[in-house]
C-alpha positions as semicolon CSV with decimal commas, in nm:
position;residue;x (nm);y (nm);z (nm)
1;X;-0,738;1,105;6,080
2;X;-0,478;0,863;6,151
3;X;-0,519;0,431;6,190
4;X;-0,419;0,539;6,611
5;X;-0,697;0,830;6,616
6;X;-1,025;0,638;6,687
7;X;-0,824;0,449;7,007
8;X;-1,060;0,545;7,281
9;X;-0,828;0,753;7,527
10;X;-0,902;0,750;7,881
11;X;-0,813;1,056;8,080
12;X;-0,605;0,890;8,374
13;X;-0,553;1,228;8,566
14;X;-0,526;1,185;8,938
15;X;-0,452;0,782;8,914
16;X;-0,138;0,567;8,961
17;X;0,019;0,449;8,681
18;X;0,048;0,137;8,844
19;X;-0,098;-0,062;9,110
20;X;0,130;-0,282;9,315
21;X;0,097;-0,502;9,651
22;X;0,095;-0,240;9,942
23;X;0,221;0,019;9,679
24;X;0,538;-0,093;9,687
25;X;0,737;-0,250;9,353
26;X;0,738;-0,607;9,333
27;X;1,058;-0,786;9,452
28;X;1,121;-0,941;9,073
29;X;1,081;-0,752;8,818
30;X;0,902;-0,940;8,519
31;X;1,218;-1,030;8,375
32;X;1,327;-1,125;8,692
33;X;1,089;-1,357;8,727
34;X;1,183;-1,498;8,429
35;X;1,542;-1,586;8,559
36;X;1,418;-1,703;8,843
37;X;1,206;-1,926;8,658
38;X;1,472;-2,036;8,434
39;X;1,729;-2,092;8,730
40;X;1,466;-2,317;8,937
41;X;1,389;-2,512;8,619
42;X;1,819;-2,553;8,550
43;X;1,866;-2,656;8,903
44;X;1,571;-2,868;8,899
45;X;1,675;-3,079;8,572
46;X;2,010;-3,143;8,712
47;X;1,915;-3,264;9,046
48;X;1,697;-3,464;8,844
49;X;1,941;-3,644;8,638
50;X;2,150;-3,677;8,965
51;X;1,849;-3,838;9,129
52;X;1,799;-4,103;8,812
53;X;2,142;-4,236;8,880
54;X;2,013;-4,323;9,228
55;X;1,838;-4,585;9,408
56;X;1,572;-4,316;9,520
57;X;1,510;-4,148;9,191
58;X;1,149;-4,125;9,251
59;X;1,166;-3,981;9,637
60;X;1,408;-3,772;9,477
61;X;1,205;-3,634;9,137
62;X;0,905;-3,599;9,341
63;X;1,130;-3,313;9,581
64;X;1,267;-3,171;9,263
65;X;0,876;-3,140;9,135
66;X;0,795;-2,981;9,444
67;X;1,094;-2,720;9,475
68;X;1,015;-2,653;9,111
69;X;0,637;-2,606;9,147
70;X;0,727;-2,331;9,466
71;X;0,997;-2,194;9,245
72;X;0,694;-2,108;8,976
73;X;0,461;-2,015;9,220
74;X;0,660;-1,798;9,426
75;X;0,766;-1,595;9,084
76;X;0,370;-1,545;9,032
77;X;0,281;-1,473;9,329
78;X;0,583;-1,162;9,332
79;X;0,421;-1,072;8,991
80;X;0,090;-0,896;9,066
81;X;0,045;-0,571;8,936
82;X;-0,223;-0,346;8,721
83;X;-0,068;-0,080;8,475
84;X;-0,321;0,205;8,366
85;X;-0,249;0,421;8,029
86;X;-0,438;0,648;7,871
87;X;-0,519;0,370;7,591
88;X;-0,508;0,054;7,799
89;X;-0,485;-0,153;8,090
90;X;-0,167;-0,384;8,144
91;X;-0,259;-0,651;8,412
92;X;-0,046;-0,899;8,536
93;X;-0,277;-1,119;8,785
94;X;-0,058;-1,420;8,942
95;X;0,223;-1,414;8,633
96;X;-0,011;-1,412;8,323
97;X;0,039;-1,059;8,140
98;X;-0,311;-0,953;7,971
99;X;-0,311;-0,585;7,768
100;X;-0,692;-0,481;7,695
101;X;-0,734;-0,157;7,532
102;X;-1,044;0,030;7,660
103;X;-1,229;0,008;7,361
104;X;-1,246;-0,363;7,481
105;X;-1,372;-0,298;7,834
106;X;-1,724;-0,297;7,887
107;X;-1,755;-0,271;8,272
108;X;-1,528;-0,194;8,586
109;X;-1,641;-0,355;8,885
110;X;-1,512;-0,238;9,206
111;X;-1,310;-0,452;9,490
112;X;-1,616;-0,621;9,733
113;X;-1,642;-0,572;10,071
114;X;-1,534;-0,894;10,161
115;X;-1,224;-0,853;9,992
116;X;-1,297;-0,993;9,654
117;X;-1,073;-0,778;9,417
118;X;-1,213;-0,543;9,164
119;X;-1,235;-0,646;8,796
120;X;-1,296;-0,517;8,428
121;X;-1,532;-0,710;8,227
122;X;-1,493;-0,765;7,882
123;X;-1,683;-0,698;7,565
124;X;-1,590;-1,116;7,440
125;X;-1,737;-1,139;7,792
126;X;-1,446;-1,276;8,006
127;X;-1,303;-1,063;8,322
128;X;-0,984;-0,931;8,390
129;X;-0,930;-0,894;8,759
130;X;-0,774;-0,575;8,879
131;X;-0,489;-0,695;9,160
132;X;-0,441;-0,403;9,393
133;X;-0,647;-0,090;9,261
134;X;-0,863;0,022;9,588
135;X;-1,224;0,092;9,532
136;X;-1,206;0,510;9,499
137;X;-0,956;0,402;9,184
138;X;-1,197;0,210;9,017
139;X;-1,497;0,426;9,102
140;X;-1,291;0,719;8,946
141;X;-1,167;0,503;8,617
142;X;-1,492;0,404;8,565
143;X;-1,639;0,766;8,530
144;X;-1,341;0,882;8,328
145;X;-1,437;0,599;8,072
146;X;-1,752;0,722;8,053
147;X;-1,672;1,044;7,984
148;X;-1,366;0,904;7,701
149;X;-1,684;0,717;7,547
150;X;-1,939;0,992;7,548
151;X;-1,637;1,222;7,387
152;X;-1,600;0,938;7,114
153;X;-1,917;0,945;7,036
154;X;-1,940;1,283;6,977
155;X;-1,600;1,334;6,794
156;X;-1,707;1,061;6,579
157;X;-2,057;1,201;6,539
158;X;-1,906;1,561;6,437
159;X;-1,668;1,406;6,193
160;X;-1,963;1,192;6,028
161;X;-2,133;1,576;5,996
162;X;-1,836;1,751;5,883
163;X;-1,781;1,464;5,625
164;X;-2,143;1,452;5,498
């Protein structure tokens, strides 16, 4: 048996790969949002140093703060998405990127009916929210990593037999 062989593998049959606003791709990709980022925060540091040579420097930097602020948030907010894979999840909730492999998920919880979005809770016993997978997703994900454990458990509890 390999190092790669006791990775719990979740059977992912039947689900998107990935989860996106409305099902459509987002209008950055990630390293698009990454230029963008990098272009607001150029254009921002040289209107800056324009606006120190000014009489209004601070009306000025306080704009500059602002367009740069919308600049980040607006590449966030394009940046929501939830990968599935056979061996992880891939979830990129408001820009920050978090990769969990299942072993690490302890609980799915679906998407509320007041519109609170689904999450996976964690065996260090933070949350990962789940932007964009509907409730019949999570409900189905959930009993396929049920059945990945329960086929762990008794692949591992076969090999312990065979081996002893």
């Amino acid at each position: 048996m390999g190092a790669g062989d006791d990775e719990l593998r979740v059977d992912t049959t039947g689900l998107r790969a990935a989860y996106l606003a409305e099902g459509r791709e987002p209008l950055l990709s990630p390293g698009g949002a990454r230029a963008l980022r990098g272009l607001v925060v150029a254009v921002a540091a040289v209107l800056g140093l324009a606006a120190l040579r000014g009489a209004d420097a601070v009306a000025h930097l306080v704009g500059v703060g602002a367009f740069g602020l919308g600049g980040e948030l607006l590449a966030r907010a394009l940046d929501r998405t939830t990968r599935i894979t056979p061996t992880h999840l891939d979830v990129r909730p408001a820009g920050r990127r978090r990769v969990v492999a299942w072993d690490d998920v302890r609980e799915l919880v679906p998407p509320g009916r007041l519109g609170d979005g689904g999450h996976a809770l964690l065996a260090d016993g933070t949350a990962v929210p789940l932007p964009h997978v509907p409730r019949e997703d999570v409900e189905r994900l959930t009993a396929a990593l049920a059945a990945a454990r329960e086929e762990h458990r008794t692949g591992a509890a076969d090999g312990e037999a065979a081996g002893g």
